[in-house]
Short mmCIF file of C-alpha atoms and ligand atoms in Angstrom, two decimals:
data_model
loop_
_atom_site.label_atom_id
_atom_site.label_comp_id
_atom_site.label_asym_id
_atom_site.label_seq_id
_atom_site.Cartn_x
_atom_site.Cartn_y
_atom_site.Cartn_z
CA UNK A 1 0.00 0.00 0.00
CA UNK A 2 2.32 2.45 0.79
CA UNK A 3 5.01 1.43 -2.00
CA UNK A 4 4.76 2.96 -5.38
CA UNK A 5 4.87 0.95 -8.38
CA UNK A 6 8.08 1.87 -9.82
CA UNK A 7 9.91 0.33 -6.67
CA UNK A 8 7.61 -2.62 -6.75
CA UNK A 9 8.66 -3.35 -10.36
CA UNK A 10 12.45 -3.20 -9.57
CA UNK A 11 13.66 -6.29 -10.29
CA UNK A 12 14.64 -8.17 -7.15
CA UNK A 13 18.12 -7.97 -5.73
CA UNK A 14 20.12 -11.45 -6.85
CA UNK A 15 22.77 -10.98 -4.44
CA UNK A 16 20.83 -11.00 -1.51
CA UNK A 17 20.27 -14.74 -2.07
CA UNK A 18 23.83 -15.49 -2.42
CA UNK A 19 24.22 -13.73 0.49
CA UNK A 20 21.89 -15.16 2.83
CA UNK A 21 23.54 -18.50 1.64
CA UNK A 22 26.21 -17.71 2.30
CA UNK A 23 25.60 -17.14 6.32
CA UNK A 24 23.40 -19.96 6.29
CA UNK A 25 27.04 -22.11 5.38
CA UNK A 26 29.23 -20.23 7.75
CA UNK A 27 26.77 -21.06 10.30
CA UNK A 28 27.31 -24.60 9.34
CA UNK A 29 30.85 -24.30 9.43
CA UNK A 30 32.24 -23.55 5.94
CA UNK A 31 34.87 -21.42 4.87
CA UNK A 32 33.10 -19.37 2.16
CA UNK A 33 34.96 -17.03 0.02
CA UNK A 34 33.35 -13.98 -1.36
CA UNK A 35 34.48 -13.12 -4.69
CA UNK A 36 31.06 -11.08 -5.32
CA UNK A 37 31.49 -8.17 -3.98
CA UNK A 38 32.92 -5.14 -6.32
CA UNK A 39 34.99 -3.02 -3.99
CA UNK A 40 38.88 -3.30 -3.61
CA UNK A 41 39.37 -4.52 0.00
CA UNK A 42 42.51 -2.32 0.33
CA UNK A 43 42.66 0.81 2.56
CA UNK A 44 42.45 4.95 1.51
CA UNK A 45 46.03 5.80 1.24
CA UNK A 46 47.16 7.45 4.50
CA UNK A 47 47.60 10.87 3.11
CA UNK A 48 44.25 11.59 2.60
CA UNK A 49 43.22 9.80 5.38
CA UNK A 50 45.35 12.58 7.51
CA UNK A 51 43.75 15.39 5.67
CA UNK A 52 40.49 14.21 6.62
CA UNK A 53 41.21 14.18 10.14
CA UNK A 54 42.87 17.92 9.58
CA UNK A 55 40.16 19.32 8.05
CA UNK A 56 37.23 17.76 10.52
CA UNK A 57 38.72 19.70 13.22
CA UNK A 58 37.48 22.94 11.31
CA UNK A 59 34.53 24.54 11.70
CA UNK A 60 34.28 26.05 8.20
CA UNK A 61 34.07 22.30 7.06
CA UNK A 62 31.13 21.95 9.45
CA UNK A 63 28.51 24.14 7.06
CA UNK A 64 26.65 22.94 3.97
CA UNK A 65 28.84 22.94 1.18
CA UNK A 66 28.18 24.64 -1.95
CA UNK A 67 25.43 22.69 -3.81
CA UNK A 68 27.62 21.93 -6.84
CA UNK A 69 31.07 21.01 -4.13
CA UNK A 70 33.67 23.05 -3.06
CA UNK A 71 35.52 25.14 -5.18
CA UNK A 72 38.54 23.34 -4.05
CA UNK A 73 37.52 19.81 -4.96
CA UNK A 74 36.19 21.48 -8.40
CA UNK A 75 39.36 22.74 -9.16
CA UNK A 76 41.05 19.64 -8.09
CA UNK A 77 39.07 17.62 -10.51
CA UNK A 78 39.61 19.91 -13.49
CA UNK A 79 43.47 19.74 -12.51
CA UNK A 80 43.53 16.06 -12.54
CA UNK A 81 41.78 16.32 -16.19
CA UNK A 82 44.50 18.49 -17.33
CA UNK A 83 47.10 16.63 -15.91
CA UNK A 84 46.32 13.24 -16.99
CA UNK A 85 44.31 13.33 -19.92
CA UNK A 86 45.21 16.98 -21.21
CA UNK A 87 41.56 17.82 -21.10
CA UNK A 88 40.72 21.57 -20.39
CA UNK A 89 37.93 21.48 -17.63
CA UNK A 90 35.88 24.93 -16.56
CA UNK A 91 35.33 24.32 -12.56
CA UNK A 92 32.96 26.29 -12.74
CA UNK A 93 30.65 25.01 -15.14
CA UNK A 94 32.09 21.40 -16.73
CA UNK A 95 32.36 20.03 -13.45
CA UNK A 96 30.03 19.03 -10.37
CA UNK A 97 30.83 17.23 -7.02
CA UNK A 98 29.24 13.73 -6.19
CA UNK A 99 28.00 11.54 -3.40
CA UNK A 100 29.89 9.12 -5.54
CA UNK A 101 29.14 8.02 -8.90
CA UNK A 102 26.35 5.89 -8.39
CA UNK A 103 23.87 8.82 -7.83
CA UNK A 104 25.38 11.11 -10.10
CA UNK A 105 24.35 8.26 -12.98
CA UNK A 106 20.84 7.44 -11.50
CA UNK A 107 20.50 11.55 -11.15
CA UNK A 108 21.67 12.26 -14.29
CA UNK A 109 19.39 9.63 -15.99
CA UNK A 110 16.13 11.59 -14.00
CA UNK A 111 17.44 14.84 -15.21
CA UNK A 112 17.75 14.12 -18.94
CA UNK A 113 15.11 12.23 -19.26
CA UNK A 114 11.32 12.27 -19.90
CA UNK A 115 8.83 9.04 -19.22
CA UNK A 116 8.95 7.07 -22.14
CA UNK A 117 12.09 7.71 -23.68
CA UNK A 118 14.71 5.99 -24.51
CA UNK A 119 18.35 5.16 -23.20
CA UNK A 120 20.74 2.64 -24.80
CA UNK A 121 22.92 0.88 -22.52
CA UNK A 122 25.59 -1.65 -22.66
CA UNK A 123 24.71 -5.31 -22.24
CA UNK A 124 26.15 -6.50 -20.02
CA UNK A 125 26.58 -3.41 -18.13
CA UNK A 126 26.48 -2.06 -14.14
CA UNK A 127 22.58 -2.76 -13.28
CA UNK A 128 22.60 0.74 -12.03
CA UNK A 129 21.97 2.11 -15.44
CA UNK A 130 18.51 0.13 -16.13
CA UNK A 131 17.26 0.42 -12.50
CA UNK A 132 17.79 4.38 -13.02
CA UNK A 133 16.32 4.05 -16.77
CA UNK A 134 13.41 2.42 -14.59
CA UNK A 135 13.18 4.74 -11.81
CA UNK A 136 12.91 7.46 -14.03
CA UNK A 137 9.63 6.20 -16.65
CA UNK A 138 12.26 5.66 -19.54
CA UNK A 139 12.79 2.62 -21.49
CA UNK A 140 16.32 1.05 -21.77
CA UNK A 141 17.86 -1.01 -25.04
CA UNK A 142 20.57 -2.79 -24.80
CA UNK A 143 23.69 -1.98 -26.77
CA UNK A 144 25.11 -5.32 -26.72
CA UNK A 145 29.00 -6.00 -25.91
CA UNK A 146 30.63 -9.41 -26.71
CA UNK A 147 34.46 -10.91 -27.03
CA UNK A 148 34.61 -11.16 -30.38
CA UNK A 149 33.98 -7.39 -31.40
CA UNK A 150 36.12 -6.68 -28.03
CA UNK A 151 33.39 -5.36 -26.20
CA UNK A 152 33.01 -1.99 -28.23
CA UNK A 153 29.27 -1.19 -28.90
CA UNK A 154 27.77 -3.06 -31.42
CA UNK A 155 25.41 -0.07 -32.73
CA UNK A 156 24.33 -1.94 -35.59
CA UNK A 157 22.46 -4.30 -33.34
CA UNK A 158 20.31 -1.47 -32.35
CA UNK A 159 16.97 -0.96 -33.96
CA UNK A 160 16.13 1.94 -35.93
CA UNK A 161 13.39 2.44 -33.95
CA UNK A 162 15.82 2.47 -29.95
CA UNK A 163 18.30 4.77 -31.94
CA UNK A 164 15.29 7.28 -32.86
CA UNK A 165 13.91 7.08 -29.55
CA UNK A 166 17.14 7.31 -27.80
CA UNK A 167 18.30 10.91 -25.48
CA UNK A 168 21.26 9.19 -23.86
CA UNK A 169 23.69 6.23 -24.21
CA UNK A 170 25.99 4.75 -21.52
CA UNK A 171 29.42 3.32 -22.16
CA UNK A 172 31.84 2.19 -19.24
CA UNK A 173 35.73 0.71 -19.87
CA UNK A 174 37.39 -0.48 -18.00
CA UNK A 175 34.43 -2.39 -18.01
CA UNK A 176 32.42 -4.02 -15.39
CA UNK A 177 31.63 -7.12 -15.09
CA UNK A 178 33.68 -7.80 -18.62
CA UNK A 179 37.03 -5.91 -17.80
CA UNK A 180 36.73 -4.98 -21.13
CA UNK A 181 39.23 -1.74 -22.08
CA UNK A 182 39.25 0.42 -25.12
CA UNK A 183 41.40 2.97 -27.16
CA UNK A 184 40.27 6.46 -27.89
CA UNK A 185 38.81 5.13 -31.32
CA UNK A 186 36.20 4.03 -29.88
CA UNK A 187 35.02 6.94 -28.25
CA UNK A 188 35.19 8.42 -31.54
CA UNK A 189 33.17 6.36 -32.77
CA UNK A 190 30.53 7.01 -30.04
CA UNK A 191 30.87 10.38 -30.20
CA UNK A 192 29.88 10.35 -33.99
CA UNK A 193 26.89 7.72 -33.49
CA UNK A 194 25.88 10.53 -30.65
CA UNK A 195 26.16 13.57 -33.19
CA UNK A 196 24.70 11.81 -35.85
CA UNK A 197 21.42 10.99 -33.59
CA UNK A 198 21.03 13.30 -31.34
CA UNK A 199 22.12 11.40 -28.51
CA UNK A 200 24.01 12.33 -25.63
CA UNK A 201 27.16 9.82 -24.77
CA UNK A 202 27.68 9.22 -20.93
CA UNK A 203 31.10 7.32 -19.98
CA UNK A 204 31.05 6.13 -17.20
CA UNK A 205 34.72 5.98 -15.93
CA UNK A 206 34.74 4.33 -12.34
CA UNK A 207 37.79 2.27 -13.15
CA UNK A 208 39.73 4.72 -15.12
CA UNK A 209 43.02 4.78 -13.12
CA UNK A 210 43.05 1.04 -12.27
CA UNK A 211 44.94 -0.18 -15.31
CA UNK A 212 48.04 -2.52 -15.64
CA UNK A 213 50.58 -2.98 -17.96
CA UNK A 214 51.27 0.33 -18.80
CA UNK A 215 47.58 0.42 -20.56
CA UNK A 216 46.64 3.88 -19.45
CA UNK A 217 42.68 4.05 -19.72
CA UNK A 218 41.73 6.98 -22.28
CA UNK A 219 39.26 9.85 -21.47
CA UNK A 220 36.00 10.51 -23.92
CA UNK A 221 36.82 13.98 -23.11
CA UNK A 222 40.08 13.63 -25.38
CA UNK A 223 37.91 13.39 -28.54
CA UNK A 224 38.17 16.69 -29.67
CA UNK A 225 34.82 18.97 -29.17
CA UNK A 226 33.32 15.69 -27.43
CA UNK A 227 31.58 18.05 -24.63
CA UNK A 228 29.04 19.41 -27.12
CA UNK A 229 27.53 15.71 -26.64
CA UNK A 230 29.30 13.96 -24.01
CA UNK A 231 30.21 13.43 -19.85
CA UNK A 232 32.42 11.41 -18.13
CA UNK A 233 31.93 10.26 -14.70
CA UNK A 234 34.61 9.70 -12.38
CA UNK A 235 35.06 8.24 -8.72
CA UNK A 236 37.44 7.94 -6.03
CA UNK A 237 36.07 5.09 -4.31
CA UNK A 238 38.30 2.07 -6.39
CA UNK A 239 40.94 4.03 -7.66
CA UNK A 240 42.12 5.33 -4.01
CA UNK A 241 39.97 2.61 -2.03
CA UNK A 242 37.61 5.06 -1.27
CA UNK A 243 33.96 3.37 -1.65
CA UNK A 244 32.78 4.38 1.96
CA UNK A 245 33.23 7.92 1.83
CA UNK A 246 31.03 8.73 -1.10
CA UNK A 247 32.51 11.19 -3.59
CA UNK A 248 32.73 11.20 -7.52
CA UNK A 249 32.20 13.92 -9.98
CA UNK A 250 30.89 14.20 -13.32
CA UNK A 251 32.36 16.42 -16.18
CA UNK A 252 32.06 17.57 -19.42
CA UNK A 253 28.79 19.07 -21.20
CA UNK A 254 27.26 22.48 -19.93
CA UNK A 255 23.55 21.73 -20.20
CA UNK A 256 23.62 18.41 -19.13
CA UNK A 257 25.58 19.06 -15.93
CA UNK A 258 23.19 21.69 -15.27
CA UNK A 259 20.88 20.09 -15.37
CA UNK A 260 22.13 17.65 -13.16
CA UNK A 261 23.22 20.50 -10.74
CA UNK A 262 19.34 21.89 -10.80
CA UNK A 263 18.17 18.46 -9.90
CA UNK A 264 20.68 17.22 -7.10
CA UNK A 265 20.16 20.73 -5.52
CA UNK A 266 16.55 20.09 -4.58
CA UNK A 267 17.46 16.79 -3.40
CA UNK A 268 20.84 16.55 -1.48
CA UNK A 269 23.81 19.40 -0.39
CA UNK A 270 26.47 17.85 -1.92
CA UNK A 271 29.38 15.82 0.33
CA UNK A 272 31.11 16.80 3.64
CA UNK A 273 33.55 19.41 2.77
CA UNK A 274 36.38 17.57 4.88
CA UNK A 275 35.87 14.67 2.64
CA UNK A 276 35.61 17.09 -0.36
CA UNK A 277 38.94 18.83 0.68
CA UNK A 278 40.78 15.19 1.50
CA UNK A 279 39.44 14.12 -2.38
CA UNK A 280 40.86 17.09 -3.78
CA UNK A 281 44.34 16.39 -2.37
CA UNK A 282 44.25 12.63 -3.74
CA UNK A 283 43.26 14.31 -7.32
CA UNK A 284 46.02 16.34 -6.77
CA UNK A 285 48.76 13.66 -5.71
CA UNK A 286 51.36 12.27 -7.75
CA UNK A 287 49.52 9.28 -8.21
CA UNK A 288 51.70 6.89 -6.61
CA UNK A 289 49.91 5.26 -4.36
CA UNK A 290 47.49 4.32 -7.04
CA UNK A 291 50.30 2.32 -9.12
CA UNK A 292 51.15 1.07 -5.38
CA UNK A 293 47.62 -0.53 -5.43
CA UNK A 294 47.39 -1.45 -9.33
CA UNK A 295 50.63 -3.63 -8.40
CA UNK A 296 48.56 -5.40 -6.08
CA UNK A 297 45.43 -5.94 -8.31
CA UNK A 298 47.97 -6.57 -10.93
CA UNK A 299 49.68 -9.84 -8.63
CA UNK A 300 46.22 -11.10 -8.32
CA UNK A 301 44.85 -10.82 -11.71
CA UNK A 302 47.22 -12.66 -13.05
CA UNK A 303 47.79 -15.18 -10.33
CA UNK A 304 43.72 -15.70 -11.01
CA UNK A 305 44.06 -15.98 -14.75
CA UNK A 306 46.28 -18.49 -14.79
CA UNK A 307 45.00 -20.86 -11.65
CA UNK A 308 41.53 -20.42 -14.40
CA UNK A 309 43.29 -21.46 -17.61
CA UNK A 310 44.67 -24.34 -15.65
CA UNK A 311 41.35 -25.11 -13.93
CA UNK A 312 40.53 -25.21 -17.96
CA UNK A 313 38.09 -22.01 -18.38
CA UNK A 314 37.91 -19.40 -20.80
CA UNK A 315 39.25 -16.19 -20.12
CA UNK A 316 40.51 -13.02 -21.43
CA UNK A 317 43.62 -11.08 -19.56
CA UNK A 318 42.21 -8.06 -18.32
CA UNK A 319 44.02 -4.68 -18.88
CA UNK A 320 42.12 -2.82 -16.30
CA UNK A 321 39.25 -3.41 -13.63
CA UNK A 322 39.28 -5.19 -10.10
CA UNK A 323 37.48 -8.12 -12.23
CA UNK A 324 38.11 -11.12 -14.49
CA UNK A 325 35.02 -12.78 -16.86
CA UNK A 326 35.66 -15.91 -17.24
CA UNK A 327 33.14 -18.60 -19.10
CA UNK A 328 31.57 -21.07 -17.88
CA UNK A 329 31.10 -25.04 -18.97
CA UNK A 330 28.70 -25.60 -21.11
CA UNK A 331 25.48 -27.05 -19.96
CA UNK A 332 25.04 -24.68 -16.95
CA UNK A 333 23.14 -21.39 -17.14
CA UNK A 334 25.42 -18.59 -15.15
CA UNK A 335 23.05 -18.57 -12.11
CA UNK A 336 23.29 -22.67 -12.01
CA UNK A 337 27.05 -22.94 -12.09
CA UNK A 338 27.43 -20.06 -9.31
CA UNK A 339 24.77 -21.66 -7.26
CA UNK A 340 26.87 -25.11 -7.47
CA UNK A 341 29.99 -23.16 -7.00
CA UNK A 342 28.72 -21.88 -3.78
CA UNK A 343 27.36 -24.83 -2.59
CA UNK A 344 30.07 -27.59 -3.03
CA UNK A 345 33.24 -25.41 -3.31
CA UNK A 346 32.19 -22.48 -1.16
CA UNK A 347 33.37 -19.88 -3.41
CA UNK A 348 31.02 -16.62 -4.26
CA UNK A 349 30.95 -15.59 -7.52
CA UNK A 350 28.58 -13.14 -9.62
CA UNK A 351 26.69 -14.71 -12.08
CA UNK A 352 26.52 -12.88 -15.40
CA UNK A 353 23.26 -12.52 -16.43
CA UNK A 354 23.23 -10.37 -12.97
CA UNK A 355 24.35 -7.71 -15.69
CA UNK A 356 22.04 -8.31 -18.98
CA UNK A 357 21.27 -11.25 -20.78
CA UNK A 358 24.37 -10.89 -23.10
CA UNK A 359 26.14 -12.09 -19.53
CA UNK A 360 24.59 -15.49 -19.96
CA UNK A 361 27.64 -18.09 -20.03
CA UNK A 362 29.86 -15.86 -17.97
CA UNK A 363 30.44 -15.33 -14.37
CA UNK A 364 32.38 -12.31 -13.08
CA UNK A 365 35.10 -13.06 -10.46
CA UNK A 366 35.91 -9.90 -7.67
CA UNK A 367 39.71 -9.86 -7.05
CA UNK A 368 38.74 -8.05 -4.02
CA UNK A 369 40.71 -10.56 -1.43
CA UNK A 370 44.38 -11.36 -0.77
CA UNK A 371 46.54 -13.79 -2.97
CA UNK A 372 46.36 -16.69 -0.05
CA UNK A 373 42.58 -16.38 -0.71
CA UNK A 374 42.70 -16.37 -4.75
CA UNK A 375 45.10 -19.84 -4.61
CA UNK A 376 42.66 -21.33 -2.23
CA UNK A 377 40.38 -20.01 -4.76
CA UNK A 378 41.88 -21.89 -7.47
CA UNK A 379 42.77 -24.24 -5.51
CA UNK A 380 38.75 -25.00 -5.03
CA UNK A 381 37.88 -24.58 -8.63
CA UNK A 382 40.46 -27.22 -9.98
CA UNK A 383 39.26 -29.79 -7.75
CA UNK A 384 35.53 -28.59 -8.48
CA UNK A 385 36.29 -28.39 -12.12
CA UNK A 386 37.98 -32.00 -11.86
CA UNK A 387 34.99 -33.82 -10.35
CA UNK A 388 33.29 -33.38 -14.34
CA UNK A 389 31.90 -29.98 -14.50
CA UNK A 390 32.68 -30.13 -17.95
CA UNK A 391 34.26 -27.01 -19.35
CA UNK A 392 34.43 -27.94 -23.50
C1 PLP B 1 30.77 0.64 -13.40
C2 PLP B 1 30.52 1.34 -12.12
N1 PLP B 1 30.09 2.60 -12.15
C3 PLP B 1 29.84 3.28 -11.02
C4 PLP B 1 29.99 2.70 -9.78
C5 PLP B 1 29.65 3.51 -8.56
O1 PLP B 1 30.76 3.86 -7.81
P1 PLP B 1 30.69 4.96 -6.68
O2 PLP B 1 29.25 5.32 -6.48
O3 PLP B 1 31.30 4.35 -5.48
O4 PLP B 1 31.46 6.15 -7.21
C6 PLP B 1 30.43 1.37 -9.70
C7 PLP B 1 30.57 0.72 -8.39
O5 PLP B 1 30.71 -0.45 -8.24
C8 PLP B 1 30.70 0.67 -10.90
O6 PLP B 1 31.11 -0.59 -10.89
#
């Protein structure tokens, strides 16, 4: 009764079962490891962590901020554009302070949007975007991703009708779940599909410093003129193991971050300014402890994909992303062979349809827990794999 529709219709929340599982073994005295959860496990770099506890001594941090963030932060974020991607940022008006990402997508989405139209998004993709799609009366079509085209949209799978229809269109690399990473070409190209029909181009850049290899993630913003059509959002929470402390920001065109701004201003008062001043001095840092934890990620990524290839899956080497997407023997659906993975090896794993249907076949894998864990993991999933799961 007192529930409105549009929350009733959300679809329900699949980890919650996993999760509740998962107690219901410990209780019964298994060691389960939880490779579902997307957060690195590592903590905020001390220097920030120190600024924090400078600037929550003073009072001036103890007022509402400015509804768009501190100056400060602002500036830090258009600094950090210039610095790393050479991409010239107005503070004032190209860039907006977030309660972290998350809301700054579903916000955006409510902002742009009117009931009934249209927003493409990639398949498989972060859930947020259709939930938000939902939330706000749209409609969302999948812009489906898969291994062989290297997970760059496949815009010729969308129907004439989605692309007329469409007002916005999410993209996200380093990808999750697929880990998938691009070159600037492809933002090109989705910067021309947005020009050509009228639609705006959202990247979503959560990941974007969490690379290995020397593979340094590209910014849409580098496509030159790509803010008449486009914004990037951006977060601190994975790559300086900041999740709890909510702050992001999103960048790039004028009218749509103003809109944004208009929006979020009737509904929140943007983030703590102690946590906005710490986040500007991690923008603002050399970067070093970021590599520090991409070595880390790095050890475990590949000490994952190769315990996999031995256990006999199917797996790309990621270039970026706390995640690896492996595939899964044939004969299971992804929610089966988690379930069975949970259940007689103890491990957690998220299955892929989680993300879209085009995740069907796939489970993602969280490299959120120490290397002792991961070769236990593998460990589990050779002797799981060996008892005839079969993975031709
Ligand atoms: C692809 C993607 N985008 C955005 C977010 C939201 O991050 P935050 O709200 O912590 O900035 C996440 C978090 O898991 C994510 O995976």
């Amino acid at each position: 009764m007192y529930v409105s529709n549009k929350v009733k219709d959300l679809p329900p929340y699949l980890f919650s079962r996993f999760q509740k599982r998962k107690e219901e073994l410990k209780a019964i005295g298994m060691d389960v490891i939880d490779l579902g959860i997307g957060a690195p496990d590592l903590p905020t770099p001390k220097f920030i962590m120190e600024k924090l506890c400078e600037e929550v001594q003073n009072p001036i941090n103890h007022r509402y901020s400015p509804y768009d963030g501190s100056k400060e932060f602002r500036e830090a974020v258009a600094y950090f554009y210039q610095s790393h991607y050479g991409v010239e940022l107005d503070p004032e008006t190209e860039v907006l302070t977030l309660i972290g990402s998350k809301e700054g997508i579903a916000n955006l989405i409510q902002a742009a949007i009117n009931p009934g139209d249209t927003v493409l998004i990639p398949d498989p993709g972060y859930p947020v975007y259709k939930t938000a799609v939902h939330l706000a009366g749209g409609n969302s079509a999948y812009l489906p991703l898969d291994l062989q085209n290297g997970y760059v949209p496949m815009y010729d799978q969308v129907s004439e009708q989605d692309k007329q229809d469409a007002k916005l269109m999410f993209l996200n690399y380093p990808g999750n779940p697929t880990a998938a990473t691009v070159e600037l070409n492809t933002f090109l190209e989705a910067i021309t599909y947005g020009r050509q029909n009228n639609i705006a181009v959202i990247h979503d850049a959560a990941y974007d410093l969490v690379t290995f290899d020397g593979y340094k993630s590209p910014s849409i913003l580098q496509v030159p003129n790509a803010k008449e059509v486009a914004v990037e959002f951006g977060s601190l929470s994975k790559s300086f193991n900041m999740t709890g402390w909510r702050i992001g920001y999103v960048v790039g065109n004028k009218e749509l971050i103003k809109a944004l701004h208009t929006y979020k201003s009737n509904i929140d008062t943007s983030q703590f300014l102690a946590i906005q001043k710490a986040a500007a001095l991690a923008l603002r840092s050399d970067l070093s402890d970021v590599k520090k934890h991409n070595e880390i990620f790095k050890a475990r990524m590949e000490r994952m994909y190769q315990g996999l290839l031995e256990a006999g899956f199917q797996v790309e080497k990621p270039r970026g992303s706390i995640f690896i997407w492996p595939k899964i023997p044939r004969g299971y659906t992804s929610a089966e062979f988690s379930e069975k993975l949970l259940e007689e090896a103890g491990v957690i794993v998220t299955p892929g349809t989680a993300f879209g249907p085009s995740g069907e076949g796939y489970i993602r894998i969280s490299l959120s827990v120490e290397l002792e864990r991961i070769d236990e993991v593998i460990r589990r999933m050779k002797d799981f794999t060996s008892k005839g799961v079969s993975l031709s």
